[in-house]
Short mmCIF file of C-alpha atoms in Angstrom, two decimals:
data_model
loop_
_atom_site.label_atom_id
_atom_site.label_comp_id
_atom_site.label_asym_id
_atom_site.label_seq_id
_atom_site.Cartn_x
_atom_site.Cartn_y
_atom_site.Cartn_z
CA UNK A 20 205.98 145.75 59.78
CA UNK A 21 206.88 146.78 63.16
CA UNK A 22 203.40 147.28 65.16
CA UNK A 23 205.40 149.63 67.49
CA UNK A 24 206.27 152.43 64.95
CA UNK A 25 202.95 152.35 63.96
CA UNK A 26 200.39 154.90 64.64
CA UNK A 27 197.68 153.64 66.91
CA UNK A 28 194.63 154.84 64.53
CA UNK A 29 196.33 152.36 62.65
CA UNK A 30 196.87 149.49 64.90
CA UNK A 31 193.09 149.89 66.23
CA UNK A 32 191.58 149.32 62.36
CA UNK A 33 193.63 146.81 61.85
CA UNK A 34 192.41 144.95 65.06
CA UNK A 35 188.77 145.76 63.72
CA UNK A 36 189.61 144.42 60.38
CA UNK A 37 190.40 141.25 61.51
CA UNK A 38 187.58 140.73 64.12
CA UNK A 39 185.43 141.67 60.71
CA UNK A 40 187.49 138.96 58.61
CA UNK A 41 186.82 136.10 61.37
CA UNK A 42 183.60 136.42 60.85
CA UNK A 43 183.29 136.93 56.96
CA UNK A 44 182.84 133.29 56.26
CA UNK A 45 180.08 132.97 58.34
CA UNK A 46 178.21 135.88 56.14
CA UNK A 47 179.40 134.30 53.09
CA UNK A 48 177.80 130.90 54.09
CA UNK A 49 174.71 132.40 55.48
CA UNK A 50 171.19 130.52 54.64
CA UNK A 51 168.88 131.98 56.90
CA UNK A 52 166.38 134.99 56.38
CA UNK A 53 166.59 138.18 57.68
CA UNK A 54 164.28 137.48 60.72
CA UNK A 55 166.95 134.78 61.72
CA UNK A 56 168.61 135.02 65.24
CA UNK A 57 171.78 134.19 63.31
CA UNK A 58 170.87 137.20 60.78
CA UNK A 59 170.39 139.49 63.19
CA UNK A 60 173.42 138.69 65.25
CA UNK A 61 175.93 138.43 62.14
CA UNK A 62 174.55 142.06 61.24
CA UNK A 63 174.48 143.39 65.21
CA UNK A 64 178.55 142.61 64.99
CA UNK A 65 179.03 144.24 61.78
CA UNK A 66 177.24 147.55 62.70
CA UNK A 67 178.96 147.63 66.06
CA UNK A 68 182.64 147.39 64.37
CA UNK A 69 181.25 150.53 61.66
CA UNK A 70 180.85 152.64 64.52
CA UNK A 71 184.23 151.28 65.66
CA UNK A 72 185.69 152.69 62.50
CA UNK A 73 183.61 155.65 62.64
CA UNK A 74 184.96 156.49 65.96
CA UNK A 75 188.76 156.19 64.96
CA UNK A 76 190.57 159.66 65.09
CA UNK A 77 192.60 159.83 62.03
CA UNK A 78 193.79 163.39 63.25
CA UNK A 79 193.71 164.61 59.57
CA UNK A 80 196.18 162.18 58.28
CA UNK A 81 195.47 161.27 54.79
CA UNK A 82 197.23 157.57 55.40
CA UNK A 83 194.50 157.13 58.30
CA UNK A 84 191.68 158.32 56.20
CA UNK A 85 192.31 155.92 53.71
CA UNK A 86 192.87 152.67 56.51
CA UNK A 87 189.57 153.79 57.84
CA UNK A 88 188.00 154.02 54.64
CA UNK A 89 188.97 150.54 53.39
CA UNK A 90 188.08 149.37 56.92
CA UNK A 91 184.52 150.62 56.42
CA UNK A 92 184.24 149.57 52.59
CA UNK A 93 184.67 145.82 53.86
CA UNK A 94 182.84 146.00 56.72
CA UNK A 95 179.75 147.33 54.69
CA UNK A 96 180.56 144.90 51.76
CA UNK A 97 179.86 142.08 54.34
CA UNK A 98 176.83 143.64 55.48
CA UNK A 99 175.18 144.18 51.97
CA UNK A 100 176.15 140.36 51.27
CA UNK A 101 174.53 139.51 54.49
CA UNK A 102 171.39 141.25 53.55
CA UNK A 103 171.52 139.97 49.36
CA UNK A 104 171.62 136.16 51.22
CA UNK A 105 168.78 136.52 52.83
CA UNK A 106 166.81 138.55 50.61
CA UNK A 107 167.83 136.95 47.71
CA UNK A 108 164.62 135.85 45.52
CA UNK A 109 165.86 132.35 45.25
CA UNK A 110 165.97 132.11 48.78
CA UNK A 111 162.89 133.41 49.00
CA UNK A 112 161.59 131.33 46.61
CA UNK A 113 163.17 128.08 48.51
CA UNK A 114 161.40 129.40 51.37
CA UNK A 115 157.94 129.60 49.78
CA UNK A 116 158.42 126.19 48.60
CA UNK A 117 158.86 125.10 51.91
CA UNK A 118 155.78 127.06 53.47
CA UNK A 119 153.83 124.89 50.90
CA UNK A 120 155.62 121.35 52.83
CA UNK A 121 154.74 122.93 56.13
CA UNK A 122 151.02 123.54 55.07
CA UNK A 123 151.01 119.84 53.41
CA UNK A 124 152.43 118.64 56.71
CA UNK A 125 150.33 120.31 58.93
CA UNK A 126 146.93 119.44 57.59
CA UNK A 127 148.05 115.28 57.74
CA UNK A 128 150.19 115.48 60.73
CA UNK A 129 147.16 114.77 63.48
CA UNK A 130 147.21 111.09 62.05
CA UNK A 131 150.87 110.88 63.82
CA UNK A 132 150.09 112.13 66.50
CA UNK A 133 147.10 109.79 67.38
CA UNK A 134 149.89 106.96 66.34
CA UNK A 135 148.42 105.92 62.84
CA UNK A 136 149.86 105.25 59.71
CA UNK A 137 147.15 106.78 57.48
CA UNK A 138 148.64 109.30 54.46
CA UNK A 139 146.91 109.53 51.67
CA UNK A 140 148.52 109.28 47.96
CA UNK A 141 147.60 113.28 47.81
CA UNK A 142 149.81 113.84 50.67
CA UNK A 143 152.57 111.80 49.02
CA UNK A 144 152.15 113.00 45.54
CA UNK A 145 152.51 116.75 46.60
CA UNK A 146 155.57 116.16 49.25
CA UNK A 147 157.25 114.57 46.24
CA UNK A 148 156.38 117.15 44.02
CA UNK A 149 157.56 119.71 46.20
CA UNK A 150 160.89 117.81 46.45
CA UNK A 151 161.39 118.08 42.58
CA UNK A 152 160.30 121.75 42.57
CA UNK A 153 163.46 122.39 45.44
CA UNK A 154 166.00 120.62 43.23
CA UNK A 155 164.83 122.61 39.89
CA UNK A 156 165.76 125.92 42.48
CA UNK A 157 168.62 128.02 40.98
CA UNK A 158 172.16 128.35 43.38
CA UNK A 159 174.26 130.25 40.85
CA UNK A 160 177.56 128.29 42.52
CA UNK A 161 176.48 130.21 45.78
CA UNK A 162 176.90 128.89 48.96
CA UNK A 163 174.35 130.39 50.68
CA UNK A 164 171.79 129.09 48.55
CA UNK A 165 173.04 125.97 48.07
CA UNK A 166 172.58 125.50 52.04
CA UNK A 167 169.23 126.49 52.30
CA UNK A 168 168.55 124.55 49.38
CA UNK A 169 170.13 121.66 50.63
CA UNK A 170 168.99 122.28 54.38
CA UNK A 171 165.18 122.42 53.27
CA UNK A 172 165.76 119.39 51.07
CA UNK A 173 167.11 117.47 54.02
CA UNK A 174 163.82 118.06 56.49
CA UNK A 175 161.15 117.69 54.02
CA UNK A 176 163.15 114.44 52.62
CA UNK A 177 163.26 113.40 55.87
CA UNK A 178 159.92 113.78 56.09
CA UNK A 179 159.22 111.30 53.12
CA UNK A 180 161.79 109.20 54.81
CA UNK A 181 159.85 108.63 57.91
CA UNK A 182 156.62 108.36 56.95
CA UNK A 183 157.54 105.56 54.44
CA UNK A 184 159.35 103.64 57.40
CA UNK A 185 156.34 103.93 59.16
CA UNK A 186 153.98 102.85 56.49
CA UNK A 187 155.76 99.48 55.33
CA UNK A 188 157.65 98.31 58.17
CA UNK A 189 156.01 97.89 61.49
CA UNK A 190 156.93 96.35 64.68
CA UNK A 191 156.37 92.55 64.20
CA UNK A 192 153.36 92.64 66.46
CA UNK A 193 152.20 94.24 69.35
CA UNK A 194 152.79 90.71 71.32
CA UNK A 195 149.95 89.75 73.86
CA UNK A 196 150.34 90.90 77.10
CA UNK A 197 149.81 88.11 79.07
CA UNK A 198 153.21 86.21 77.24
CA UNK A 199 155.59 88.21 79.71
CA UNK A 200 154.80 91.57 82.16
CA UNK A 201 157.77 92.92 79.85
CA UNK A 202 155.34 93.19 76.77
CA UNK A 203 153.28 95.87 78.81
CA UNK A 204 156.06 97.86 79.14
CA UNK A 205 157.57 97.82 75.41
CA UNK A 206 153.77 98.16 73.91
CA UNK A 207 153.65 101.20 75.72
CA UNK A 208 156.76 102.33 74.52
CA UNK A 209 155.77 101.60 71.13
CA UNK A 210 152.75 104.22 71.29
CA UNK A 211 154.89 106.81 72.78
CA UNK A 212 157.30 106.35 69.85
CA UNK A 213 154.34 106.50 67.54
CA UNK A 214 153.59 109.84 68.80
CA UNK A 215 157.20 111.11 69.15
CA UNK A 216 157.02 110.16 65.10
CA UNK A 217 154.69 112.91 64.53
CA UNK A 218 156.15 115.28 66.84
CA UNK A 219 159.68 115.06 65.07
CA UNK A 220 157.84 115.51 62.06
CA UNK A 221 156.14 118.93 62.92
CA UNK A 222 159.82 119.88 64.33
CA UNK A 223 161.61 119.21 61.49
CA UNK A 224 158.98 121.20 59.33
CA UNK A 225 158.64 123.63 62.34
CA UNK A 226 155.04 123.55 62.87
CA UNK A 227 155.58 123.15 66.41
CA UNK A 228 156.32 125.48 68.43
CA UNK A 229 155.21 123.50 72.22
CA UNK A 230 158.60 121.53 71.17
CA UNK A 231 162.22 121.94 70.77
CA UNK A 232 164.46 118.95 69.64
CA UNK A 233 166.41 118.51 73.13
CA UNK A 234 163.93 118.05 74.77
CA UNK A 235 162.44 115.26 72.29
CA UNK A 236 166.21 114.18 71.97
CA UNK A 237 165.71 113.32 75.91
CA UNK A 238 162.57 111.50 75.96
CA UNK A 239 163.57 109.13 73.26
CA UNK A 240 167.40 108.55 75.25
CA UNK A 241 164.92 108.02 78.22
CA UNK A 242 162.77 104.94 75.93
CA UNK A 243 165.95 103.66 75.33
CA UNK A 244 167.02 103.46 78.67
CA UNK A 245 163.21 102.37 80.26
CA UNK A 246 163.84 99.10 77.60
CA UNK A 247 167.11 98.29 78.38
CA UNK A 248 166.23 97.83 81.74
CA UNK A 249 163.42 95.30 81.26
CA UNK A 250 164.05 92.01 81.73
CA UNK A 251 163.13 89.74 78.84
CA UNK A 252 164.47 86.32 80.77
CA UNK A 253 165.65 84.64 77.44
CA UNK A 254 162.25 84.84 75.65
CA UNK A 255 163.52 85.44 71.80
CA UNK A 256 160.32 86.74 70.47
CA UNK A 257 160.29 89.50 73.27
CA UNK A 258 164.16 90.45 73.07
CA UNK A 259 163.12 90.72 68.79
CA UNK A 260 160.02 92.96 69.69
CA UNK A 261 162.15 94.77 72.43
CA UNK A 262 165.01 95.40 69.32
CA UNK A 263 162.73 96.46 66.29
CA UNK A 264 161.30 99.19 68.88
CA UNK A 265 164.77 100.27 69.88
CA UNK A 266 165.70 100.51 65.84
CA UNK A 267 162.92 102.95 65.44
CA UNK A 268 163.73 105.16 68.39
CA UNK A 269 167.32 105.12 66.89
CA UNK A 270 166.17 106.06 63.38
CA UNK A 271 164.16 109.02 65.00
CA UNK A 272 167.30 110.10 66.95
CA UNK A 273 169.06 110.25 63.90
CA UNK A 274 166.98 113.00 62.25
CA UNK A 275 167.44 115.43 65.18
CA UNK A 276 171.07 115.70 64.21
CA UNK A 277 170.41 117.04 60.57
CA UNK A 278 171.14 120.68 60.47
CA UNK A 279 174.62 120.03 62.32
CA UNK A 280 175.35 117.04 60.94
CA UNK A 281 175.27 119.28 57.32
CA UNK A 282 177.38 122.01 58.28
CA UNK A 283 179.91 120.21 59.92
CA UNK A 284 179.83 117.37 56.69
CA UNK A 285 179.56 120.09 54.06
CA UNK A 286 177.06 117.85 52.54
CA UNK A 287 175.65 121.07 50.93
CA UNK A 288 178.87 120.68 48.64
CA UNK A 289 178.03 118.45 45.97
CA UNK A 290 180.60 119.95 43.91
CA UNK A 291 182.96 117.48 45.82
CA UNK A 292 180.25 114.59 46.42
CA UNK A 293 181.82 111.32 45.31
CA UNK A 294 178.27 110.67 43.13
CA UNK A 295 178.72 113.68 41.67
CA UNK A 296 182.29 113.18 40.53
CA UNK A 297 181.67 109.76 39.07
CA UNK A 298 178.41 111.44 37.12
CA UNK A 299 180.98 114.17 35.89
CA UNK A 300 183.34 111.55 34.51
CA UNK A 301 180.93 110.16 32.71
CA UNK A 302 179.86 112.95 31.09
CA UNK A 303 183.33 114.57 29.83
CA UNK A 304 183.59 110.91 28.08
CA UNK A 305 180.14 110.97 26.82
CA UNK A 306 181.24 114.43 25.50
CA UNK A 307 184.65 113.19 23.83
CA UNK A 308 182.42 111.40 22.21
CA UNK A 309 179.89 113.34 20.85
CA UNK A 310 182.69 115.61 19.65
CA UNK A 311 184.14 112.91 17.76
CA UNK A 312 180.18 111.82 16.17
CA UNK A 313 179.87 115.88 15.24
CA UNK A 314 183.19 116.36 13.05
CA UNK A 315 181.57 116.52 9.40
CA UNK A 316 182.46 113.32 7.94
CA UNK A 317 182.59 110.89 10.48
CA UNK A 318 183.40 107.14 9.44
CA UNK A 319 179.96 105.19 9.51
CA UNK A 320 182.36 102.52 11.65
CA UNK A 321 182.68 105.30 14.40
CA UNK A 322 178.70 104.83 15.19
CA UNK A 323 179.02 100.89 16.47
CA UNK A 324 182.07 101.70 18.54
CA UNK A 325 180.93 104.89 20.00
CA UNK A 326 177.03 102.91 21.08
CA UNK A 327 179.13 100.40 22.22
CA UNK A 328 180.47 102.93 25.00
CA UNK A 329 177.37 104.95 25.18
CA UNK A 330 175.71 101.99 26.53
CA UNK A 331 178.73 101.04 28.92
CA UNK A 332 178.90 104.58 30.58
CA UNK A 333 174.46 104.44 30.49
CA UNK A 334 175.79 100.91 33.14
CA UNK A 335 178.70 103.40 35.35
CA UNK A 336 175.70 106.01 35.76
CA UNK A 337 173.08 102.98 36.98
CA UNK A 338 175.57 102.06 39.54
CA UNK A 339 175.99 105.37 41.07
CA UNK A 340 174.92 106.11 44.58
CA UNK A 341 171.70 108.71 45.11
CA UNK A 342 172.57 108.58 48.48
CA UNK A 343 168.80 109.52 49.35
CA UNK A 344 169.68 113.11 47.52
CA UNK A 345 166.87 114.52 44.96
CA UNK A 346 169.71 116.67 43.82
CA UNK A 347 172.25 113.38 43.07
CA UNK A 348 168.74 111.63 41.81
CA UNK A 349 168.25 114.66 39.05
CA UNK A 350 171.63 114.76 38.19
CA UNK A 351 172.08 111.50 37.06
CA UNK A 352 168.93 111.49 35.41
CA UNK A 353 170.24 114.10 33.04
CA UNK A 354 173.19 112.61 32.38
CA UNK A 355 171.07 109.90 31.28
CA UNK A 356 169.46 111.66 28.90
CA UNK A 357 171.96 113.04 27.73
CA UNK A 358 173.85 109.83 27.08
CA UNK A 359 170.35 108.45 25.36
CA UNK A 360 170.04 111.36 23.11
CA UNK A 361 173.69 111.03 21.61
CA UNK A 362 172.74 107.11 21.54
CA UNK A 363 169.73 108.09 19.73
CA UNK A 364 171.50 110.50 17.14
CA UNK A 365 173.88 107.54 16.57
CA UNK A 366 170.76 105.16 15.51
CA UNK A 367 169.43 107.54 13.48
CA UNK A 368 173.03 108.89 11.57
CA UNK A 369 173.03 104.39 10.92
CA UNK A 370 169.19 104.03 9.56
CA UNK A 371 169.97 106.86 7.15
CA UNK A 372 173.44 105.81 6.12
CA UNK A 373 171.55 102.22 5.32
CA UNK A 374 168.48 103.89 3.52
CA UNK A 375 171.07 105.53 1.15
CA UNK A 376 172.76 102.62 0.41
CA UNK A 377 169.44 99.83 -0.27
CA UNK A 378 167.54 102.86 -2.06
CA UNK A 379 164.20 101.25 -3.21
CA UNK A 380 160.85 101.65 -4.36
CA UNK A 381 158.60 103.50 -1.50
CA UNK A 382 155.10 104.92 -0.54
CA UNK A 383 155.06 108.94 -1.38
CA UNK A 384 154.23 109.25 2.32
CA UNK A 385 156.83 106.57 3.78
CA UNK A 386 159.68 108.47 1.35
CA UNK A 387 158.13 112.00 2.84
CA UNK A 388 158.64 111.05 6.79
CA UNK A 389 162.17 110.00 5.70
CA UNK A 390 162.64 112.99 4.42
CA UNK A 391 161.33 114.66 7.49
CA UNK A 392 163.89 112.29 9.92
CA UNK A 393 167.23 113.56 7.88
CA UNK A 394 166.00 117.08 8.59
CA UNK A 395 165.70 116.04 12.07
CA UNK A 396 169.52 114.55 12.00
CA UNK A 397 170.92 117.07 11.29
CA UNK A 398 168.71 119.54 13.39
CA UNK A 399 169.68 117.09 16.18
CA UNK A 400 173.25 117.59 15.76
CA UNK A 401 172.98 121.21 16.32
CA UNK A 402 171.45 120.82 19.34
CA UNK A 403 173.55 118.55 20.81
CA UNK A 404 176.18 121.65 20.11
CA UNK A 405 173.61 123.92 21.69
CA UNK A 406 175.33 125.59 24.82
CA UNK A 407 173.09 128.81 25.61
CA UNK A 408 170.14 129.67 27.34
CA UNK A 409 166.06 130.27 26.68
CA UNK A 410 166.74 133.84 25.30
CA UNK A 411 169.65 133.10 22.84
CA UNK A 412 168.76 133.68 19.31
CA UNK A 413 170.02 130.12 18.41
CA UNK A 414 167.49 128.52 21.06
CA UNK A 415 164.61 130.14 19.43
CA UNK A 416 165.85 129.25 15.74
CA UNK A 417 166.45 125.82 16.64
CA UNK A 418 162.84 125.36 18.42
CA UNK A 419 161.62 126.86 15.45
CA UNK A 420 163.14 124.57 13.29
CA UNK A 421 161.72 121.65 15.23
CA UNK A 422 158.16 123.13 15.53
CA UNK A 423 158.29 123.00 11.89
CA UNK A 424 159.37 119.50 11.39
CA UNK A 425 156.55 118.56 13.68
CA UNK A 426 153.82 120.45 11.46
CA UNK A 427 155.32 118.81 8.65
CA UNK A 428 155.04 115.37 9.97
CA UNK A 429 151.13 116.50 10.58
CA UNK A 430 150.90 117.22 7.02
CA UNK A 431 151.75 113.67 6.07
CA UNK A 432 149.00 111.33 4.77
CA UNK A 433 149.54 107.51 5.57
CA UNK A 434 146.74 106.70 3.41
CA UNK A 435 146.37 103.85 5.19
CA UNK A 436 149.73 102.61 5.23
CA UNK A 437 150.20 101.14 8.43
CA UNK A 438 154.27 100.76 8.18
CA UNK A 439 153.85 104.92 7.05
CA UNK A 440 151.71 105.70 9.98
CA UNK A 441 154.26 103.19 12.48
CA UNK A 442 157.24 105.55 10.70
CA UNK A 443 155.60 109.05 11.45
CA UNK A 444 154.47 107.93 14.90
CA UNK A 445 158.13 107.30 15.67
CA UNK A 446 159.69 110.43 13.73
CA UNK A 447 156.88 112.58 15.98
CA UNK A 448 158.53 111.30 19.10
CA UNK A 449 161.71 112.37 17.89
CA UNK A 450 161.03 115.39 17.73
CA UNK A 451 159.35 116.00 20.72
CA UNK A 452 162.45 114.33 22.75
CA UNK A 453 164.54 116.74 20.99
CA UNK A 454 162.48 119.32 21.84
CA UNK A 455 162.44 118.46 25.39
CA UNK A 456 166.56 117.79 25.25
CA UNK A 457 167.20 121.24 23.77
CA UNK A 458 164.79 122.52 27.08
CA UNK A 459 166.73 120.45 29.27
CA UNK A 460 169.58 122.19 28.05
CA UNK A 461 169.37 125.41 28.66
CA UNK A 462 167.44 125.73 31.85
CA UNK A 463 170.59 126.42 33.39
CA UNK A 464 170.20 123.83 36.23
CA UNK A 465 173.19 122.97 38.57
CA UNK A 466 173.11 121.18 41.84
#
């Protein structure tokens, strides 16, 4: 359309609109909470561009009224998604997660800083636990949360990552002082990078306020540069000491990059993640296959083919890369189990097919267990269909079901029959792995 026949009401929302749209993405993508710089200055644009609107004259014209109402409709629709990111309660919960790491951090940090190496298996144990708690955190698809998820992730992992560097790989000595004047120099390095350790660790949890990543960023460059210039005339062992000191200043410059280095990678997308993909594969085959094991009637000669390949794609999901990703790390461990549980169904669908056909004489308690693991077949099967959630009347019938397999197992008497008691043991554990499978299932966890 010609800009010049049109009315300049018209021309001036349209300018507005797009300064709105450039900046929609951003709002979209937005991880932060509401006392965020970034917050605040993504919703100080907005407001500014409604009063823009407001302040367009539409001189009565009902084709102006409506420009300027769609105009503000957008502009407001970005500003309520704006607020729902940061105030959204898995964000909140992310960030409560993370106020626990800072806590945990805080109270061990003054080892760093003093240049030890002393964390306890408490302070281990709960960073690690706190790690699996983040990756259990809901997204929804969302991209918001799947950044602050991901963003969090990254510093506490981080974290982990540098405290386990610095617990079983040190420096191969500090060397004597009196082998070169260089050693001097590079020992006192070494401390300084022992304390910069703990102060990048209090950054990346922000429990440190006295500090801001340039300027750490600087004094490590300036280590660097203070060993470079020594002079190590030739001496191996020195040039290997100066090296291994140099590789652990690197490392530590490496973590200052993290926030950038995941928006500009998109790393927060795992939806594309080449680990991810190969983990998908294998699950639409495993799921070919189970489709094929669940038609009624089934050839018996299906089951050794089908384990066969079970067990292959169990090797394709070994090989895949975690990347040093919790998220990629739970993942694949549930598309373990859920290759092991169809594996498991398989063995089971063979041991009764082979009971039916060598029927024999058996103990009243061995036959009643038996009787107890078809139930449990066939239960199985069902769940493996299961695609619902915790509140779907088919989850709670199907737990039921279970539950009362279990009590029924409790009801049998081995009499002292060790192969009976062996037999119920096992069919016990069945259930309860179902049981777990079917929760697995429909906790409605994505990464």
């Amino acid at each position: 359309m010609d800009m010049g026949n049109q009315h300049p009401s018209i021309i001036r929302l349209q300018e507005i609109q797009k300064e709105v749209k450039s900046i929609e993405q951003q709002v979209i993508g937005f991880s932060g909470l509401s006392d965020d710089k970034n917050y605040k200055k993504l919703e100080r644009i907005l407001t500014k561009q409604l009063f823009e609107i407001d302040s367009v004259d539409t001189e009565g014209k009902g084709d102006i009224q409506q420009a300027r109402k769609r105009a503000a409709q957008e502009t407001e629709r970005l500003l309520k998604e704006l607020e729902q990111n940061a105030n959204h309660p898995h964000r909140i919960e992310i960030q409560n997660i993370f106020k626990e790491a800072q806590a945990l951090v805080k109270e061990k940090i003054v080892p760093f800083y003093s240049g030890g190496n002393c964390v306890t298996d408490e302070f281990e144990e709960g960073l690690q636990d706190i790690i699996l708690r983040l990756t259990h955190v809901k997204t929804g698809g969302k991209i918001s949360l799947r950044k602050a998820r991901y963003h969090t992730l990254t510093k506490i992992c981080a974290v982990q990552e540098i405290i386990e560097d610095c617990m079983k790989k040190q420096p191969s000595l500090p060397l004597s002082e009196d082998a070169h004047p260089s050693v001097a120099k590079i020992n006192s390095v070494m401390c300084e990078v022992n304390k910069a350790r703990g102060t990048l660790i209090a950054l990346l949890m922000g429990v440190d306020s006295t500090e801001t990543c340039r300027h750490l960023s600087c004094v490590l460059s300036g280590l660097i540069a203070d060993l470079d210039a020594l002079d190590v005339c030739g001496r191996t062992e020195i040039r290997n000491y100066r090296r291994e000191v140099v590789e652990d200043i690197n490392k530590l410059l490496k973590y200052l990059d993290l926030e950038e280095e995941a928006d500009t990678t998109y790393a927060f997308d795992l939806g594309q993640n080449h680990s991810i993909l190969k983990i998908e594969k294998v699950l639409k085959r495993m799921r070919e296959i189970k489709n094929e094991l669940l038609q009624p009637q089934s050839p018996p000669e299906l089951y050794l083919s089908s384990k066969t390949e079970l067990q292959g794609l169990i090797g394709q999901l070994d090989e895949v890369s975690l990347e040093k990703n919790p998220c990629i790390r739970e993942a694949r461990r549930r598309a373990v189990i859920e290759v092991q549980t169809l594996i498991t169904y398989v063995d089971l669908k063979e041991a009764l097919e082979k009971r039916k056909l060598f029927a024999c004489e058996e103990h009243p308690s061995h036959k009643a267990v038996w009787n107890v693991l078809g139930n449990l077949s066939e239960i199985q099967g069902e769940v493996l269909s299961f695609d619902g959630n915790r509140s779907d009347k088919n989850y709670i019938r199907l737990e039921e079901l279970l539950t009362k397999q279990l009590l029924a197992l409790d009801a049998v008497d081995p009499q002292g029959e060790e192969k009976c008691k062996a037999a119920r043991k096992q069919a016990v554990k069945l259930a309860q792995n179902i049981l777990s499978y079917l929760d697995l299932k429909s906790d409605e966890w994505e990464y």
